[in-house]
CSV table of C-alpha atoms in Angstrom, one decimal:
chain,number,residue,atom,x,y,z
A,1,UNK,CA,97.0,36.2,75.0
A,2,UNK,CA,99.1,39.5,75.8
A,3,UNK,CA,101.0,39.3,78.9
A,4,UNK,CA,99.2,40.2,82.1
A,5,UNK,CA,96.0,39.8,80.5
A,6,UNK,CA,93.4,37.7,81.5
A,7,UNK,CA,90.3,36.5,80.1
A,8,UNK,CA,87.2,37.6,82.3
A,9,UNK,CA,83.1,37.0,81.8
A,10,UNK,CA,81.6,41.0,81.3
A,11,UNK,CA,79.3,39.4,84.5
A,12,UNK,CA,82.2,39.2,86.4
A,13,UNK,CA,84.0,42.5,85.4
A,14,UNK,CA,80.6,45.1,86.4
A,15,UNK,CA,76.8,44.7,87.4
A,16,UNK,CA,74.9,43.8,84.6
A,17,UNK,CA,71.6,45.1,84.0
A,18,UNK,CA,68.4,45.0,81.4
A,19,UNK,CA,66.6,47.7,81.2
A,20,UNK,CA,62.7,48.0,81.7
A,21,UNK,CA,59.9,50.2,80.8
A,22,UNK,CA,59.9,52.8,84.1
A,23,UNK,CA,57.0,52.7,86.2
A,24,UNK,CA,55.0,55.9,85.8
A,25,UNK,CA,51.4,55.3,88.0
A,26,UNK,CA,51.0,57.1,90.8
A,27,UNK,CA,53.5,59.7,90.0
A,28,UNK,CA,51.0,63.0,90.2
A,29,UNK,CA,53.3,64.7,93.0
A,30,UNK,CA,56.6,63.9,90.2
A,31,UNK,CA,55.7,65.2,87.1
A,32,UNK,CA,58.8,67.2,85.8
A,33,UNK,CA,60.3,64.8,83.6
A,34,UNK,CA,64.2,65.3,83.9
A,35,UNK,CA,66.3,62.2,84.0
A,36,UNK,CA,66.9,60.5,80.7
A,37,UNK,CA,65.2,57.6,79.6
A,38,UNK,CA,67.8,55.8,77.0
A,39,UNK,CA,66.7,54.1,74.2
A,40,UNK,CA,68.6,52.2,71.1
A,41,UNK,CA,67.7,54.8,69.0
A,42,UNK,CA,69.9,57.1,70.7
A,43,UNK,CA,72.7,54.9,70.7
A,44,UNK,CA,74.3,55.7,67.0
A,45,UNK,CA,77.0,54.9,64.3
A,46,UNK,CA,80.1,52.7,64.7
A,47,UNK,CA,81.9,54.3,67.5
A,48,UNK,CA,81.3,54.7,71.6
A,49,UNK,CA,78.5,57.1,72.4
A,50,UNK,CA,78.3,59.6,74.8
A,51,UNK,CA,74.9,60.2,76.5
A,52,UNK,CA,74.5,63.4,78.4
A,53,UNK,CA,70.9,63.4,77.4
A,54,UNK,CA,68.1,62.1,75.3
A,55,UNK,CA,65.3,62.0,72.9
A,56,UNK,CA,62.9,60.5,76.4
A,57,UNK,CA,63.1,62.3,79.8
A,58,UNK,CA,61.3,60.3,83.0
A,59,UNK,CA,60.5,61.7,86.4
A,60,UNK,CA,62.7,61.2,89.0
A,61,UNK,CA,59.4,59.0,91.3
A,62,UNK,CA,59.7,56.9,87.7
A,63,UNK,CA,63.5,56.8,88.2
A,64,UNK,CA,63.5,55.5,91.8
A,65,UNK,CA,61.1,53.0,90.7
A,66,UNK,CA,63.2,51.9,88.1
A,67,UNK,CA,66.5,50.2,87.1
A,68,UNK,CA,69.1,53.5,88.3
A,69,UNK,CA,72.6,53.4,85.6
A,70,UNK,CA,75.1,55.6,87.5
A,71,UNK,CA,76.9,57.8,85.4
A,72,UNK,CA,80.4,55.8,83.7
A,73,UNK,CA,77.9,53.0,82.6
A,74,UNK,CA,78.7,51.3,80.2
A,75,UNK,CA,74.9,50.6,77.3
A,76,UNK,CA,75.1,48.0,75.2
A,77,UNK,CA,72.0,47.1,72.4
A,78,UNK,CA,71.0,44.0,72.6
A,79,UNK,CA,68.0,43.7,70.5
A,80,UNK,CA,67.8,44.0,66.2
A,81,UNK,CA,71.2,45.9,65.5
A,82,UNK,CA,73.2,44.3,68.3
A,83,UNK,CA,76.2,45.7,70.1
A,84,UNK,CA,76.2,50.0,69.7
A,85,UNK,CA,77.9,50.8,72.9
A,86,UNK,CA,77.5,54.1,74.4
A,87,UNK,CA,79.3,55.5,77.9
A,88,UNK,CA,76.4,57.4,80.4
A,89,UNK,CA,77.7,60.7,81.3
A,90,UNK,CA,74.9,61.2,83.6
A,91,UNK,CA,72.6,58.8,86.0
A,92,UNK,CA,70.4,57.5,83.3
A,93,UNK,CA,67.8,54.1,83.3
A,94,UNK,CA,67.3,52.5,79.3
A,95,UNK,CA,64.7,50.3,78.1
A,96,UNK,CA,64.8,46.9,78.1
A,97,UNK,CA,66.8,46.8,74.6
A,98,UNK,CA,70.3,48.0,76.2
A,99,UNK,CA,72.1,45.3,78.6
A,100,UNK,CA,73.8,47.5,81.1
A,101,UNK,CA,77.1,47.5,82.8
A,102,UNK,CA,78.0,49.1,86.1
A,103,UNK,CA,82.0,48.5,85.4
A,104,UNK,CA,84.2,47.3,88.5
A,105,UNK,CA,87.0,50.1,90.2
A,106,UNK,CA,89.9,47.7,88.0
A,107,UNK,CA,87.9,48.4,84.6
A,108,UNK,CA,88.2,51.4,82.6
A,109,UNK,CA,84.8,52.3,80.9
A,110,UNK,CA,86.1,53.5,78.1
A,111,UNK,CA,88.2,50.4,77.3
A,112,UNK,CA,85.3,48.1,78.0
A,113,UNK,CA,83.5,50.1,75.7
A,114,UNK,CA,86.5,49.7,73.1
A,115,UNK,CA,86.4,46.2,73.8
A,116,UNK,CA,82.7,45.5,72.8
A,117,UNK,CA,83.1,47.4,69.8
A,118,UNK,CA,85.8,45.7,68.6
A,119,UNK,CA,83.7,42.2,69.4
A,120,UNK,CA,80.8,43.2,68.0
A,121,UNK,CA,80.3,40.7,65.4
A,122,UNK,CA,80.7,37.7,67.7
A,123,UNK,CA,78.0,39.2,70.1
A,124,UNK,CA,75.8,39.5,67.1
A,125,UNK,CA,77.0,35.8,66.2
A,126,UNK,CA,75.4,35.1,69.2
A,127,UNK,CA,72.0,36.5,68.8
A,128,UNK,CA,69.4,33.4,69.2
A,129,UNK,CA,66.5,34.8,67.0
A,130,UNK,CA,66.1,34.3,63.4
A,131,UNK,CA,64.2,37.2,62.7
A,132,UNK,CA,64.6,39.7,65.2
A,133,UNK,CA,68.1,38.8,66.8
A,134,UNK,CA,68.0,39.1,70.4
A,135,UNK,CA,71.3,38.7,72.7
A,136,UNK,CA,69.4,38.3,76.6
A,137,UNK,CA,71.1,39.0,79.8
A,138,UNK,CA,72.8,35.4,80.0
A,139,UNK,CA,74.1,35.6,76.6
A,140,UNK,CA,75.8,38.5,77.6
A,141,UNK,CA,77.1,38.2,81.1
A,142,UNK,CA,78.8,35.3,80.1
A,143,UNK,CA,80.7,37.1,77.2
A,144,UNK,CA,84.1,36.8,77.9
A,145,UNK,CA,87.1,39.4,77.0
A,146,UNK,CA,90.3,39.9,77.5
A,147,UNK,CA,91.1,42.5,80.2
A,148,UNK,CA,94.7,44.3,81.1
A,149,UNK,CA,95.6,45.6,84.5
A,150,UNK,CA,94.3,49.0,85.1
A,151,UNK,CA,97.0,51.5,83.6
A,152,UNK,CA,97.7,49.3,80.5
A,153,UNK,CA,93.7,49.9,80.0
A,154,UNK,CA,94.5,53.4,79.9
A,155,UNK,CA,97.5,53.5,78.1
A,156,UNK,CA,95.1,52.0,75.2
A,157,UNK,CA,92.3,54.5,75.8
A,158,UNK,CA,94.7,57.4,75.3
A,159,UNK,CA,96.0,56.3,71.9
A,160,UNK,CA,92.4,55.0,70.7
A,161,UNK,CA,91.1,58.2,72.2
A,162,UNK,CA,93.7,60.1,69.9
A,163,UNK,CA,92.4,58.7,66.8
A,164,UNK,CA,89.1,58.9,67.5
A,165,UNK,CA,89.6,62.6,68.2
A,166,UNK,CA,91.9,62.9,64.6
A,167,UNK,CA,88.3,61.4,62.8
A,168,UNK,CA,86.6,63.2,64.8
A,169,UNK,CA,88.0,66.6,63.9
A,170,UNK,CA,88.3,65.2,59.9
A,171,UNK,CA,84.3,64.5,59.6
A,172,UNK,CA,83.5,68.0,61.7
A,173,UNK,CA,86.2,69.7,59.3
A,174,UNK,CA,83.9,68.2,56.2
A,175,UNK,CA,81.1,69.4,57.5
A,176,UNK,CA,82.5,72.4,58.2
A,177,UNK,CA,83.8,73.0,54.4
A,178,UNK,CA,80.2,72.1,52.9
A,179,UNK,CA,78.9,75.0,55.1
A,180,UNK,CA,81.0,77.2,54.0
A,181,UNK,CA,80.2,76.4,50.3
A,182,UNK,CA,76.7,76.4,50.5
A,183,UNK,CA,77.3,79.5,52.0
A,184,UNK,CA,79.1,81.0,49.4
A,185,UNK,CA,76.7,80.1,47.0
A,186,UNK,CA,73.8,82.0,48.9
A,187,UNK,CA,76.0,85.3,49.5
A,188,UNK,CA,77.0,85.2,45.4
A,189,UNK,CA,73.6,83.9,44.2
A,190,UNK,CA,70.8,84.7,46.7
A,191,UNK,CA,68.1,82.2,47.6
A,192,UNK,CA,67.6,79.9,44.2
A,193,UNK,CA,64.0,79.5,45.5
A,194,UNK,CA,63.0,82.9,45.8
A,195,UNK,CA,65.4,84.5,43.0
A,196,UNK,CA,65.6,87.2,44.8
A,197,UNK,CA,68.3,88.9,42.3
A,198,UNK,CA,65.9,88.5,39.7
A,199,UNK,CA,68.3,85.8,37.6
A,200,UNK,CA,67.5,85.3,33.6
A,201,UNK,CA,65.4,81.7,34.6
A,202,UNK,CA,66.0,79.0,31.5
A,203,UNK,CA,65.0,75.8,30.9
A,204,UNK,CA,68.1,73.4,31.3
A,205,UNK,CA,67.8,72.0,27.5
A,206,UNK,CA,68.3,75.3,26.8
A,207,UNK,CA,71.7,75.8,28.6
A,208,UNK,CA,72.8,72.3,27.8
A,209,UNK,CA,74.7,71.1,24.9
A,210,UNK,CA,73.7,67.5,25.6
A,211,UNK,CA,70.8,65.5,27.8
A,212,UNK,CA,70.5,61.7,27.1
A,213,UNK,CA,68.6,59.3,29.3
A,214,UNK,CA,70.5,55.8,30.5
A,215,UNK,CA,70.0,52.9,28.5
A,216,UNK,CA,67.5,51.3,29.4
A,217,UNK,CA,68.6,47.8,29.8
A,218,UNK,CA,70.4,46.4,33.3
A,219,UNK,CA,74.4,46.7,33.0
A,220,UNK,CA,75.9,43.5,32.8
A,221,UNK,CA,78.6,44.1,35.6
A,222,UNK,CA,82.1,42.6,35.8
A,223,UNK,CA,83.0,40.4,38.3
A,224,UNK,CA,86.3,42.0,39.4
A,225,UNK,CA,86.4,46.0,38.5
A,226,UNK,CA,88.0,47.2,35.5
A,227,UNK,CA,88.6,50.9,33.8
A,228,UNK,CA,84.9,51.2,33.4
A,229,UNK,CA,82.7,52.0,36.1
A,230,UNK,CA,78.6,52.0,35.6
A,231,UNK,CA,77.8,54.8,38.2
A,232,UNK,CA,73.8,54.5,39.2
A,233,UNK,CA,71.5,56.4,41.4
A,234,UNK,CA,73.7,54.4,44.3
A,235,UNK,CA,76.3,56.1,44.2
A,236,UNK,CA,74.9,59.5,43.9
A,237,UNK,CA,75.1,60.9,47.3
A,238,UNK,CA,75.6,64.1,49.3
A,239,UNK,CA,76.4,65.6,45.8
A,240,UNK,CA,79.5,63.1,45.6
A,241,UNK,CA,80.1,59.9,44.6
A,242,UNK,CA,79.9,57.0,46.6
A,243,UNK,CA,82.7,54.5,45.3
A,244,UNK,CA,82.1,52.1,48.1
A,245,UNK,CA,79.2,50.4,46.2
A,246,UNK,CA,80.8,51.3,42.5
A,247,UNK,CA,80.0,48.6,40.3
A,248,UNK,CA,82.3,48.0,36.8
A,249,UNK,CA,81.5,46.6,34.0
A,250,UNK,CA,83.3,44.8,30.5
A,251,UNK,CA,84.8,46.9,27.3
A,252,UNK,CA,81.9,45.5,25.1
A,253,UNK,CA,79.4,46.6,27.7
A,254,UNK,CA,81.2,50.2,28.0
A,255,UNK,CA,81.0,50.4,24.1
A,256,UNK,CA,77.2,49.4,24.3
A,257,UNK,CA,75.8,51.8,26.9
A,258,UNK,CA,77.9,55.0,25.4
A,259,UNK,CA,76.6,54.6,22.1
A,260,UNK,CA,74.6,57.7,22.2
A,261,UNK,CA,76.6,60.0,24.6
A,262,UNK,CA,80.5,58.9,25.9
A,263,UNK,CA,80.5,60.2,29.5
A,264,UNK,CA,83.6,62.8,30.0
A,265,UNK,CA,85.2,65.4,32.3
A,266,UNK,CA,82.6,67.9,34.0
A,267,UNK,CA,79.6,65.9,33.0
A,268,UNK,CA,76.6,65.6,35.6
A,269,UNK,CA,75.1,62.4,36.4
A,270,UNK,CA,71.3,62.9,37.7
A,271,UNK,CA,69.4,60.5,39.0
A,272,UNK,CA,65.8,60.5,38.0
A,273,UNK,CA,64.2,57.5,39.9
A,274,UNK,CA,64.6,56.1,43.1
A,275,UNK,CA,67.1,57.9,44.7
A,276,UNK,CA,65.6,61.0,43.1
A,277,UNK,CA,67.2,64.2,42.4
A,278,UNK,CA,71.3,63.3,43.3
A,279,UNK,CA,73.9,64.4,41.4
A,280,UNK,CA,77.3,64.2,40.8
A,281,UNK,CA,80.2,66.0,38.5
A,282,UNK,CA,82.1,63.5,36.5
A,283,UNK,CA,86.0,63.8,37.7
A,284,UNK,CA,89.0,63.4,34.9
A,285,UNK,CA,90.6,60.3,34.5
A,286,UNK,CA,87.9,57.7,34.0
A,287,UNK,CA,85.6,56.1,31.5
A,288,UNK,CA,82.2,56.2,32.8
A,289,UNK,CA,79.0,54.7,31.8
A,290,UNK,CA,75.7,55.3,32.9
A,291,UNK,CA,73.9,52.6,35.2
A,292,UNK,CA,69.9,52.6,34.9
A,293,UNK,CA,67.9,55.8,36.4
A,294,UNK,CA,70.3,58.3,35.1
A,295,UNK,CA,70.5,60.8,33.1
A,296,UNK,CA,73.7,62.7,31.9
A,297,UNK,CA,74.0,66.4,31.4
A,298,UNK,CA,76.5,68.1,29.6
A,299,UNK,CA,76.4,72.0,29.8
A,300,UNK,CA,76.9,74.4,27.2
A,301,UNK,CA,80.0,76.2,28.4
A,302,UNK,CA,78.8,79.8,26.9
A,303,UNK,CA,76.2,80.0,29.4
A,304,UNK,CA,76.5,78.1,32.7
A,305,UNK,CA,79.5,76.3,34.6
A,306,UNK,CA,78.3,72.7,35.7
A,307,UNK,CA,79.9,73.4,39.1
A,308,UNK,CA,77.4,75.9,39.4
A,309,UNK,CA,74.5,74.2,37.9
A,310,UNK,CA,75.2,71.2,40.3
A,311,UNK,CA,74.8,73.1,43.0
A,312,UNK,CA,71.0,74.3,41.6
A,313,UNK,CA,70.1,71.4,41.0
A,314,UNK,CA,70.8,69.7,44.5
A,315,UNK,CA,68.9,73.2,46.3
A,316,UNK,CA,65.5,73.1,47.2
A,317,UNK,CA,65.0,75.2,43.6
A,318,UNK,CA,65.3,72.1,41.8
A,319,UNK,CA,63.9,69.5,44.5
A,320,UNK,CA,60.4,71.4,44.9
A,321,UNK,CA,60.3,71.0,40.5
A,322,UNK,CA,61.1,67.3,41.1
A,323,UNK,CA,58.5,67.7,43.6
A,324,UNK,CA,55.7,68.7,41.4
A,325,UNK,CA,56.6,66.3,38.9
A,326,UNK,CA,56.8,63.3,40.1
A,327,UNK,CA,54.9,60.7,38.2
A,328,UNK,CA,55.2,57.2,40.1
A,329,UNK,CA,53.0,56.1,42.8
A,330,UNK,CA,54.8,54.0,44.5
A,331,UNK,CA,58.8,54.5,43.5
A,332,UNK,CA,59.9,58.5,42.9
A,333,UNK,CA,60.3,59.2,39.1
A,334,UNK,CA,60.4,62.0,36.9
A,335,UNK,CA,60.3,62.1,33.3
A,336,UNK,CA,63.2,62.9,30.9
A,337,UNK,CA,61.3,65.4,29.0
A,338,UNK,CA,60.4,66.9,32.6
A,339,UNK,CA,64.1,67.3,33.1
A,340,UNK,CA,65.0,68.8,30.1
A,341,UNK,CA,61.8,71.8,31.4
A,342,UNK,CA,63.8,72.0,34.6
A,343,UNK,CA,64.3,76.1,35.1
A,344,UNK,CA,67.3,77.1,35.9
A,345,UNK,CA,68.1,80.6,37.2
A,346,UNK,CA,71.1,81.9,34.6
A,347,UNK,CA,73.4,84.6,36.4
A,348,UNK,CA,76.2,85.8,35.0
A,349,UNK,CA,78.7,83.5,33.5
A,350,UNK,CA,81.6,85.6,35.3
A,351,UNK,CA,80.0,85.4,37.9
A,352,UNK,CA,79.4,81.7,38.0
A,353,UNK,CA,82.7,81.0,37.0
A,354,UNK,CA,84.2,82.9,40.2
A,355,UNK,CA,82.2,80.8,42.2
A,356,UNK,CA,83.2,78.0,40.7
A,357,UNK,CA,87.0,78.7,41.0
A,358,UNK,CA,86.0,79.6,45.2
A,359,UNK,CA,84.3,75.8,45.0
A,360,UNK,CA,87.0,74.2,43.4
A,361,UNK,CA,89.5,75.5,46.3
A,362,UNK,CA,87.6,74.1,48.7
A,363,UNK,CA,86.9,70.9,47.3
A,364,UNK,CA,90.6,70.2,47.0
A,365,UNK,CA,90.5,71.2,50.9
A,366,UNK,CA,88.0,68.4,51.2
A,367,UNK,CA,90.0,66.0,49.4
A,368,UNK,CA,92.8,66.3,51.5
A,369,UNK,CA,91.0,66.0,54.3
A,370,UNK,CA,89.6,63.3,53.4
A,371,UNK,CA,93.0,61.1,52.9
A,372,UNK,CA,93.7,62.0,56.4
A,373,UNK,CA,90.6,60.7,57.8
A,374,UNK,CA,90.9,57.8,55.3
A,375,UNK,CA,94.3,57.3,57.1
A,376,UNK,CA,93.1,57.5,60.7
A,377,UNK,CA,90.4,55.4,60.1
A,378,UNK,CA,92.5,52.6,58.6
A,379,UNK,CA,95.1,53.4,61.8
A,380,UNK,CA,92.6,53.3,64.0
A,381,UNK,CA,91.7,50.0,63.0
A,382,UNK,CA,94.8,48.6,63.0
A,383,UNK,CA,95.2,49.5,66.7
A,384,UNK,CA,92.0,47.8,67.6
A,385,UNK,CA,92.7,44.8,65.4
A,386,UNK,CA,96.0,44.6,67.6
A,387,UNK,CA,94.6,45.1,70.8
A,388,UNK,CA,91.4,43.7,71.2
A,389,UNK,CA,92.0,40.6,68.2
């Protein structure tokens, strides 16, 4: 253990408290509902949260009647996905799926908060149901951390609250540049739905050079990853793809499932089933394959630019055609041969190709941006793993 630290119970560091369901009877003469009512589903994503209000408001007779969190508390879930921690920046009362804790005058919330995150996995360890896990009040008052004096606490919270602030900044940045393309898109090419620039409309066989269908057959993946990656509807997301869940697969299984189109540079990637409608632009310097549910699209070059046909076909001009032809009952599907009757409005290829340089731009922006959130995350981690493990 660190010097000057000490090991401490979270029961004997702050209050703890379980929420409960707010009594509401007899509350005619209280009906404006204005304190918030905190429930796990406001409680998000890996970091802490910070609740200045809610999805659920209660009335203040309902709040007096019930279990009052002063503002600094410190919610923990304890029910199904254990351990999302958010910091009340308000008075507040939860339900009874958030252990509570009213943090001492010697605890920072904000380090305590750090400090559960950074344990979450042994608080879920903990959980005593098999099928909905359930940490109760015990469990967790009798968690134990390790605590600092006061201003080393804070020391910690500054640097952690400096790279949460970098990643921060990085995501809203992302957001930020997506925006702005779409944006782009609509001042160059109008509403896709409405056409409103009256655009030449084709079908997309007719402004591609090539459309083949995935084999259809499940890839027999590698167990390490090699120079061939099988890219399925998984990892078509947000228009990008998803690497985290890339799977690879053998030279004899590459050879096997490009047999009647060899994936390359610019190529789109659709996914027709499932995760319907995603899409993706091949990038230079690897040998793709197609996983099952895809399709691959390969523009003709003397009428459309696959940056810009990406975007149509991730706007609401191609998702309202998916729409109407979707065939399975139970799992979304469309047909290849629907596909290939896709419209696509056609302006001009100048035109499309100025976009596309404006989109390219940006997109490097994007990349860079994300190595540096890449590398604040990974920084971030490290600091945690050396503090808190």
């Amino acid at each position: 253990m660190k010097h000057n630290w000490e090991y401490k119970k979270l029961g004997e560091i702050g209050k703890i408290i379980t929420g409960n369901t707010p009594n509401t009877k007899d509350a005619k003469n209280y009906e404006t509902n204005e304190i918030c009512f905190v429930k796990p589903s406001d409680i998000s994503g890996e970091g802490i949260n910070y609740i200045s209000n809610s999805e659920f408001h209660i009335s203040k007779y309902a709040y007096e009647n019930s279990r009052q969190l002063p503002k600094g508390s410190i919610l923990t879930t304890c029910i199904g996905n254990i351990g999302k921690v958010a910091i009340l920046e308000i008075e507040a009362t939860c339900n009874q799926q958030i252990n509570a804790i009213i943090p001492n005058k010697d605890i920072d919330s904000k380090f305590l908060a750090y400090s559960i995150i950074s344990q979450r996995y042994l608080l879920q360890s903990m959980a005593n149901a098999p099928v909905v896990p359930i940490l109760n009040k015990t469990q967790f008052s009798n968690f134990s951390i390790s605590i600092p004096p006061l201003p080393t606490q804070q020391a910690i919270v500054s640097e952690l609250d400096t790279l949460s602030g970098i990643i921060a900044e990085c995501k809203e940045t992302l957001k930020d540049y997506d925006a702005l393309e779409q944006s782009i898109f609509y001042d160059m090419f109008g509403d896709p739905v409405k056409n409103e620039k009256g655009w030449e409309v084709k079908k997309l066989e007719d402004i591609c050079s090539n459309i083949v269908d995935c084999p259809h057959s499940t890839p027999t993946k590698s167990d390490v990853p090699t120079i061939y990656p099988c890219i399925r509807t998984s990892e078509l997301r947000n228009g990008e793809i998803y690497w985290d869940s890339m799977q690879y697969v053998e030279e004899e299984e590459y050879k096997n499932r490009i047999v009647r189109l060899q994936p390359q540079k610019d190529d789109i990637v659709f996914g027709r089933e499932g995760s319907i409608g995603g899409a993706v632009i091949l990038p230079e310097g690897y040998q793709f394959c197609l996983g099952q549910r895809t399709m691959l699209l390969r523009v003709d070059e003397s009428i459309i630019h696959s940056i810009f046909l990406h975007r149509v076909i991730l706007s609401d001009w191609v998702k309202n055609q998916i729409m109407d032809k979707n065939v399975a009952s139970t799992v979304a599907h469309v047909n290849v041969k629907d596909v290939k009757a896709f419209l696509i409005p056609i302006p001009p290829l100048p035109l499309q190709q100025d976009f596309a340089t404006k989109i390219e731009a940006i997109e490097q922006m994007k990349a860079e941006t994300r190595e540096a959130l890449q590398e604040a995350e990974t920084l971030f981690q490290a600091r945690m793993d050396y503090w808190f493990n």
